[in-house]
PDB file of C-alpha atoms in Angstrom:
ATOM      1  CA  UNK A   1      75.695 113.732 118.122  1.00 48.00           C
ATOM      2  CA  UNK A   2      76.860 116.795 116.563  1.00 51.00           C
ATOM      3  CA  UNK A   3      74.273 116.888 113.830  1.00 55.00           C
ATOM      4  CA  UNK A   4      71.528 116.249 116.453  1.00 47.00           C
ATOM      5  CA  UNK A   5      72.655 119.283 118.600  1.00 50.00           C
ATOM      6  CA  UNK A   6      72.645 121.294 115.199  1.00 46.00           C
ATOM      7  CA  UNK A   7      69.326 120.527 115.167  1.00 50.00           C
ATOM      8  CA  UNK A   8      68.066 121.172 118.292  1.00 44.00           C
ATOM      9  CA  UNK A   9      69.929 124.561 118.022  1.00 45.00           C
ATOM     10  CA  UNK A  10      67.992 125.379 114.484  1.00 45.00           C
ATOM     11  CA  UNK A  11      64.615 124.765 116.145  1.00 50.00           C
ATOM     12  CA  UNK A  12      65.199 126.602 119.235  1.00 45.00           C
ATOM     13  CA  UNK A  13      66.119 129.841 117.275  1.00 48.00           C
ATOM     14  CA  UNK A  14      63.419 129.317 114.960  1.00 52.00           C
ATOM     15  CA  UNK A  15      60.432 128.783 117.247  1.00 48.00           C
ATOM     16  CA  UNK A  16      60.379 132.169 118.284  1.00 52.00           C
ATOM     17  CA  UNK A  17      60.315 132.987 114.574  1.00 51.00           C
ATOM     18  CA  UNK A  18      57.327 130.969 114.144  1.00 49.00           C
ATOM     19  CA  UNK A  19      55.518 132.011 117.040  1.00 48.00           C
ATOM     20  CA  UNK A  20      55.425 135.589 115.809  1.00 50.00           C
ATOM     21  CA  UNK A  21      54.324 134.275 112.829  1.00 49.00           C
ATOM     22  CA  UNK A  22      51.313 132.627 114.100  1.00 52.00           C
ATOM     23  CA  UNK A  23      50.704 136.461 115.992  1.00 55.00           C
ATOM     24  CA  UNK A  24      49.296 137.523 112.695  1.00 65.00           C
ATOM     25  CA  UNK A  25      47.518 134.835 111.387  1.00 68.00           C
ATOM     26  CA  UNK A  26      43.452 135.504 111.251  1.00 69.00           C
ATOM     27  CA  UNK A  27      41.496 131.851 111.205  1.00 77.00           C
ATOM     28  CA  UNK A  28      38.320 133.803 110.353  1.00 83.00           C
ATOM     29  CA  UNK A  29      36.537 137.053 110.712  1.00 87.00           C
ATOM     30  CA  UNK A  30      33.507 138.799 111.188  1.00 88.00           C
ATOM     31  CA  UNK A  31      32.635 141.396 108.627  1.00 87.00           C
ATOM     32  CA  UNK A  32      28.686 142.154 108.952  1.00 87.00           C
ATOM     33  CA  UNK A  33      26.220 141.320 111.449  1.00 88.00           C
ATOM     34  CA  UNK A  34      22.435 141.780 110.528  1.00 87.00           C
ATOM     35  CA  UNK A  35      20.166 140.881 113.724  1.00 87.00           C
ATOM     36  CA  UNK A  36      21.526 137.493 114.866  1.00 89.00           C
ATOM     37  CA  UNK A  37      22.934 136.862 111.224  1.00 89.00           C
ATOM     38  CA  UNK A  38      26.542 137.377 110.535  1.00 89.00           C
ATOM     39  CA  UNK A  39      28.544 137.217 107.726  1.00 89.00           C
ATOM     40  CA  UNK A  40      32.282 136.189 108.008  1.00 89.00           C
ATOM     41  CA  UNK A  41      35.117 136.744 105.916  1.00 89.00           C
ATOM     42  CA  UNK A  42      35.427 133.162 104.869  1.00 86.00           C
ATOM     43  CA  UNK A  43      32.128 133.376 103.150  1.00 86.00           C
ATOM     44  CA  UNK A  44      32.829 136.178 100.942  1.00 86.00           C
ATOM     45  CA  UNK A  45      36.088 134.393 100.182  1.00 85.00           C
ATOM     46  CA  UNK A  46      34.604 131.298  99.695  1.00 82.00           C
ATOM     47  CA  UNK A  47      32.102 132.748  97.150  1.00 83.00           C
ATOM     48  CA  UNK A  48      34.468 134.885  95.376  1.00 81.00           C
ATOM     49  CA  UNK A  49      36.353 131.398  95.308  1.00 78.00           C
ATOM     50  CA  UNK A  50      33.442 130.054  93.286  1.00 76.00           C
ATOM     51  CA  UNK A  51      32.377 133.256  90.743  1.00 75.00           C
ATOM     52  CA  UNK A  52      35.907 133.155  89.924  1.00 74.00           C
ATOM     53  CA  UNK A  53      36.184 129.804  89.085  1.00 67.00           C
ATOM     54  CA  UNK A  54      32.779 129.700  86.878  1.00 67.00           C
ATOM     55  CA  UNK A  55      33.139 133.319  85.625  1.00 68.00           C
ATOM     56  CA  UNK A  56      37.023 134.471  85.982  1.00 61.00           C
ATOM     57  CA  UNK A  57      36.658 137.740  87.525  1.00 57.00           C
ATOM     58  CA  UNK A  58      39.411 139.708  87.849  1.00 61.00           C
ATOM     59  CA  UNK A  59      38.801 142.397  89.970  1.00 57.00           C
ATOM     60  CA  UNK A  60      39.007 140.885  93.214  1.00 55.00           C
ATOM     61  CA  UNK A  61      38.404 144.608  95.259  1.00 54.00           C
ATOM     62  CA  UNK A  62      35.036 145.287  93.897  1.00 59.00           C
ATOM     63  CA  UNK A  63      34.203 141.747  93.712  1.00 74.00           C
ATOM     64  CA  UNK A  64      34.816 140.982  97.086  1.00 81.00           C
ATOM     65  CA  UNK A  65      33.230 144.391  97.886  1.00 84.00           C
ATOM     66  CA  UNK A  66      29.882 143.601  95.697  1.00 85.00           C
ATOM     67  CA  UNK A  67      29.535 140.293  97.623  1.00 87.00           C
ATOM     68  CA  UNK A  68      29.532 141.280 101.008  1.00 88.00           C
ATOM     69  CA  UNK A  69      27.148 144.071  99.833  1.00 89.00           C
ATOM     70  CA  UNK A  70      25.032 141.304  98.686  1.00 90.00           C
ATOM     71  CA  UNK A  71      25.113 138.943 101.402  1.00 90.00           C
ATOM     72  CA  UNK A  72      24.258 141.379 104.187  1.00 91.00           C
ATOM     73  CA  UNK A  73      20.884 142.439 102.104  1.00 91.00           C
ATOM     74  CA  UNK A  74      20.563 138.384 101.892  1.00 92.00           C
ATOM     75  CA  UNK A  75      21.137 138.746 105.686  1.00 92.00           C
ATOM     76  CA  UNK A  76      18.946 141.667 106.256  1.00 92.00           C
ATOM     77  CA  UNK A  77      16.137 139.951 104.111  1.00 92.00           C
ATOM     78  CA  UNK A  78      15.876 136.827 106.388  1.00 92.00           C
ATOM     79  CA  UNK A  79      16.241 138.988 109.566  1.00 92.00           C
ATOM     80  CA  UNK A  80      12.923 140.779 108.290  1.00 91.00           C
ATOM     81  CA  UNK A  81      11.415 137.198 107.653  1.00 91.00           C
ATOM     82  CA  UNK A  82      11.767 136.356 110.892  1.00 90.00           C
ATOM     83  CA  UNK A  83      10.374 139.612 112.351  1.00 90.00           C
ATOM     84  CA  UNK A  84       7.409 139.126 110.198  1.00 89.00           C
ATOM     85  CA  UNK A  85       6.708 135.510 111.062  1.00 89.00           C
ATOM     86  CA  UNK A  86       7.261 134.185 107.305  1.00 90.00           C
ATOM     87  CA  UNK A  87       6.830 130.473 107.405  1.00 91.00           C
ATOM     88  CA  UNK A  88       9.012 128.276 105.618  1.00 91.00           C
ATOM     89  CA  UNK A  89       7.981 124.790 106.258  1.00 92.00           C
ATOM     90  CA  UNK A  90      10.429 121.521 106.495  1.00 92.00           C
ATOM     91  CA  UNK A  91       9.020 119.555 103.374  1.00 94.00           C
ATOM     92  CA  UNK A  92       9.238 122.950 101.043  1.00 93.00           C
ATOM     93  CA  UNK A  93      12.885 122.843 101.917  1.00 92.00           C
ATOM     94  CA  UNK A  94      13.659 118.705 101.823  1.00 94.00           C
ATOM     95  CA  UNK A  95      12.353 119.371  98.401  1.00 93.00           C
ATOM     96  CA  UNK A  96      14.773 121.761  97.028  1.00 91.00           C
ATOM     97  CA  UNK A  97      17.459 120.227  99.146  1.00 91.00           C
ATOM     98  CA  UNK A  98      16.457 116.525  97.320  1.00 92.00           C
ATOM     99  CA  UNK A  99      16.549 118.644  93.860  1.00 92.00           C
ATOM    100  CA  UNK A 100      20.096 119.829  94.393  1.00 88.00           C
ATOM    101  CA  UNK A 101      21.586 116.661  95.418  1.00 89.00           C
ATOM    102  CA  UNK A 102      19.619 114.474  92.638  1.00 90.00           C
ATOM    103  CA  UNK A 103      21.206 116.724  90.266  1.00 89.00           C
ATOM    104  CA  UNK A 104      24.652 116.760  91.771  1.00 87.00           C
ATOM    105  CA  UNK A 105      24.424 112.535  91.971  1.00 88.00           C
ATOM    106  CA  UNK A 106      23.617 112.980  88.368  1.00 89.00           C
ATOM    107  CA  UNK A 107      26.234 115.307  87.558  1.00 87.00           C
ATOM    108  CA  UNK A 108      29.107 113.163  89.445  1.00 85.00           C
ATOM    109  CA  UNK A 109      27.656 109.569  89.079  1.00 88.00           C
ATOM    110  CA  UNK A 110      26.196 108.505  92.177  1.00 87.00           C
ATOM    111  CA  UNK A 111      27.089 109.117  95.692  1.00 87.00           C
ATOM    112  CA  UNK A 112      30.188 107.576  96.076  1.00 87.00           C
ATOM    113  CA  UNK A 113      31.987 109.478  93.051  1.00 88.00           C
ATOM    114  CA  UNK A 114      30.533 112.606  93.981  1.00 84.00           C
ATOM    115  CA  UNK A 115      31.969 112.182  97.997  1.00 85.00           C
ATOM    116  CA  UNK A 116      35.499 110.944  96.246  1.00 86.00           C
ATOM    117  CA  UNK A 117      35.099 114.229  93.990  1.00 83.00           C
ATOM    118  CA  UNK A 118      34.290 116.602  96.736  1.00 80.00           C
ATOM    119  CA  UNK A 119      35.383 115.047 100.202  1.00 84.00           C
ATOM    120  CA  UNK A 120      31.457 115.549 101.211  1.00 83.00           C
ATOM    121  CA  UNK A 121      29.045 112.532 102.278  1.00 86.00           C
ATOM    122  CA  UNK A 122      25.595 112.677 100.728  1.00 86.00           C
ATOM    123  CA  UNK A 123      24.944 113.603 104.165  1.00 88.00           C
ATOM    124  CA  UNK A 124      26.792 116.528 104.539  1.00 87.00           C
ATOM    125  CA  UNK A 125      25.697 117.786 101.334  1.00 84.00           C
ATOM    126  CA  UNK A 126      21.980 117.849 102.882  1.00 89.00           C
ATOM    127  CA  UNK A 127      23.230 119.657 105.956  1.00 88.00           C
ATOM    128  CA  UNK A 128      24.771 122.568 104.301  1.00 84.00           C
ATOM    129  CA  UNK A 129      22.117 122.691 101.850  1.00 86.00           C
ATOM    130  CA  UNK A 130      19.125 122.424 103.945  1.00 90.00           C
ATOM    131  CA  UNK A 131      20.277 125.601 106.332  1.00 88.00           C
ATOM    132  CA  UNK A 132      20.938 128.069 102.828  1.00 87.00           C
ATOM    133  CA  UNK A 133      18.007 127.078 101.030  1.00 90.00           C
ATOM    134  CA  UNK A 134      15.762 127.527 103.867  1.00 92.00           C
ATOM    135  CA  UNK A 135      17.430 131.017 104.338  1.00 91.00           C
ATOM    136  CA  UNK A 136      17.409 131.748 100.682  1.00 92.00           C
ATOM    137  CA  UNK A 137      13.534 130.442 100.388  1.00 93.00           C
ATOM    138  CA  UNK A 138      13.144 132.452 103.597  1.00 93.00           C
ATOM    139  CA  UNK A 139      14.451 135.541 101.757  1.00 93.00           C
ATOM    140  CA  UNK A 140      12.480 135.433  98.352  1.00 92.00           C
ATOM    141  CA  UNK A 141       9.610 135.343 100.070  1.00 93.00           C
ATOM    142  CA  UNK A 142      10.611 138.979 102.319  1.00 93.00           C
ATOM    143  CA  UNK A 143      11.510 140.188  99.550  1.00 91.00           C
ATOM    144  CA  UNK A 144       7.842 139.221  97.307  1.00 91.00           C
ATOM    145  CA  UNK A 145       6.268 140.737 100.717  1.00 91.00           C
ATOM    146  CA  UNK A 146       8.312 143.761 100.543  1.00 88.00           C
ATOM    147  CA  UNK A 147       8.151 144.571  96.569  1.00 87.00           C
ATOM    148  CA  UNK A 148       4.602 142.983  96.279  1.00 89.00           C
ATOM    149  CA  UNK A 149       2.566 146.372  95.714  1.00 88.00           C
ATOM    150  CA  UNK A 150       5.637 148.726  94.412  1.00 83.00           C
ATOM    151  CA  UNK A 151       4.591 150.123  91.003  1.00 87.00           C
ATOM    152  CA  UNK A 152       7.524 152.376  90.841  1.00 86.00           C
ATOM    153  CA  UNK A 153      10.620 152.326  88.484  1.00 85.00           C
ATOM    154  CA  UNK A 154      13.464 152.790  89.359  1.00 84.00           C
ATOM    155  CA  UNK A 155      13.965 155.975  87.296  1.00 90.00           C
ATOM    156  CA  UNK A 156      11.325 157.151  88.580  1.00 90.00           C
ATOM    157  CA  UNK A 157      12.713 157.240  92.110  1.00 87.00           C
ATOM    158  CA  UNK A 158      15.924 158.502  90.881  1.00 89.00           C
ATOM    159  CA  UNK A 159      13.967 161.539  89.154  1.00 91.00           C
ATOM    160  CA  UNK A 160      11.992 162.054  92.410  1.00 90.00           C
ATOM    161  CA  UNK A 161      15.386 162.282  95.041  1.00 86.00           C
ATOM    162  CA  UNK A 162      16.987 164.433  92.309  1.00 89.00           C
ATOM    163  CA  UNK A 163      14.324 166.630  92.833  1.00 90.00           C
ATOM    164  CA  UNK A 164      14.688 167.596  96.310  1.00 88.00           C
ATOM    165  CA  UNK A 165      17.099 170.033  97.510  1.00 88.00           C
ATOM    166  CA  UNK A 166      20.093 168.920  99.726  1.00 82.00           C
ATOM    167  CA  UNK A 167      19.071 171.338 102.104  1.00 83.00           C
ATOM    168  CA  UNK A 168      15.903 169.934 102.628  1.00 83.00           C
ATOM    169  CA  UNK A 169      17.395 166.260 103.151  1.00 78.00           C
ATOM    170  CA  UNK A 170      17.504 165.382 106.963  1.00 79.00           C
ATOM    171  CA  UNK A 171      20.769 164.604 108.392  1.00 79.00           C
ATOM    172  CA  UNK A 172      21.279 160.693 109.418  1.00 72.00           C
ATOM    173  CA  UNK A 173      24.341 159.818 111.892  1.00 73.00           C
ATOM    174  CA  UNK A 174      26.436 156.945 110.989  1.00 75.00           C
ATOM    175  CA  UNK A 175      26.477 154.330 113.675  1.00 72.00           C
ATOM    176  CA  UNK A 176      28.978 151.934 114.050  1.00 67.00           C
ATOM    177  CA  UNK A 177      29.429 149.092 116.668  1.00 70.00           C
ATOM    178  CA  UNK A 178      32.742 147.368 116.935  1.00 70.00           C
ATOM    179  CA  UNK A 179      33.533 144.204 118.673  1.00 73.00           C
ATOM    180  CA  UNK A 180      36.560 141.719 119.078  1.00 74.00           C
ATOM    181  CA  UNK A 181      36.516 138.146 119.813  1.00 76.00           C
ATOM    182  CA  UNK A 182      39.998 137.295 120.697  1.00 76.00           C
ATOM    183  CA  UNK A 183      41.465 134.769 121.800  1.00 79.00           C
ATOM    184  CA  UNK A 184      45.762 134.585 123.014  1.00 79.00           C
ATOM    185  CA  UNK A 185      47.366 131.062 122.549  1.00 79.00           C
ATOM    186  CA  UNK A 186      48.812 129.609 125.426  1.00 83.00           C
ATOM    187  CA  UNK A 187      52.655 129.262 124.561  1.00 83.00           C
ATOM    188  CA  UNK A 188      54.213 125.620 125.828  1.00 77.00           C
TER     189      UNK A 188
END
């Protein structure tokens, strides 16, 4: 009886403990919006999960910093798609999707050993893969439409802007929009 009061006693001055723990605990975040495209903080984390692992970076700052810089032009590319009614068709991306997975099969040994490798039906696997390639397909193809008659270099641009005076460069405000999503537990 004694024990089980002990107990009791332990938990009750540790939930409070535990509580304020939880006060501080982000599930995810949003880091970038681009149109109706946003990029959390679980996908940079995610991919910097992934370079790591096939590349072993090691500096996590400008890594981190690098992908998000990349992902929101990935983000900004597909938003300028879509403004520009770029067609991406259904069977273009089945195709790709039915390429990835073939080779993943191949690489794991058939569908069952590659769900007991990664916890992910066949299925699933199409899902997610079917939404990025149809954004990355989406993107290539804004970015062909955009680049299609540049005949610059990029020394040659950076000769050109070194060439004008500061004083002649206009002045563009910064504009920032900030929003929070939050959301208070309900303590019981």
């Amino acid at each position: 009886m004694k024990r089980l009061i002990a107990i009791a006693a332990a938990i009750v001055m540790m939930a409070p403990m535990m509580l304020r723990a939880q006060d501080n605990m982000v599930v995810d975040q949003v880091v970038g919006v681009v149109g109706k495209h946003i990029v959390k903080l679980s996908d940079i984390e995610n991919a910097y999960l992934q370079i790591r692992v096939k590349k072993g970076y090691d500096k996590p700052f400008e890594n981190r910093c690098e992908l998000l810089e990349g992902m929101l032009i990935n983000k900004l590319l597909i938003h300028k798609g879509e403004m520009d009614s770029i067609e991406v068709s259904d069977e273009e991306v089945e195709q790709q999707v039915d390429y990835y997975l073939k080779a993943m099969e191949r690489q794991y040994g058939g569908k069952a050993e590659m769900k007991k490798a990664t916890g992910y039906s066949y299925d699933e696997f199409h899902d997610l893969y079917f939404n990025l390639l149809r954004d990355r397909i989406m993107s290539q193809r804004a970015e062909g439409r955009l680049t299609e008659n540049v005949k610059v270099t990029p020394t040659e641009v950076a000769q050109y802007f070194n060439n004008i005076p500061n004083d002649s460069l206009p002045e563009m405000p910064e504009q920032y929009e900030l929003a929070e999503i939050s959301i208070a537990p309900v303590v019981t």
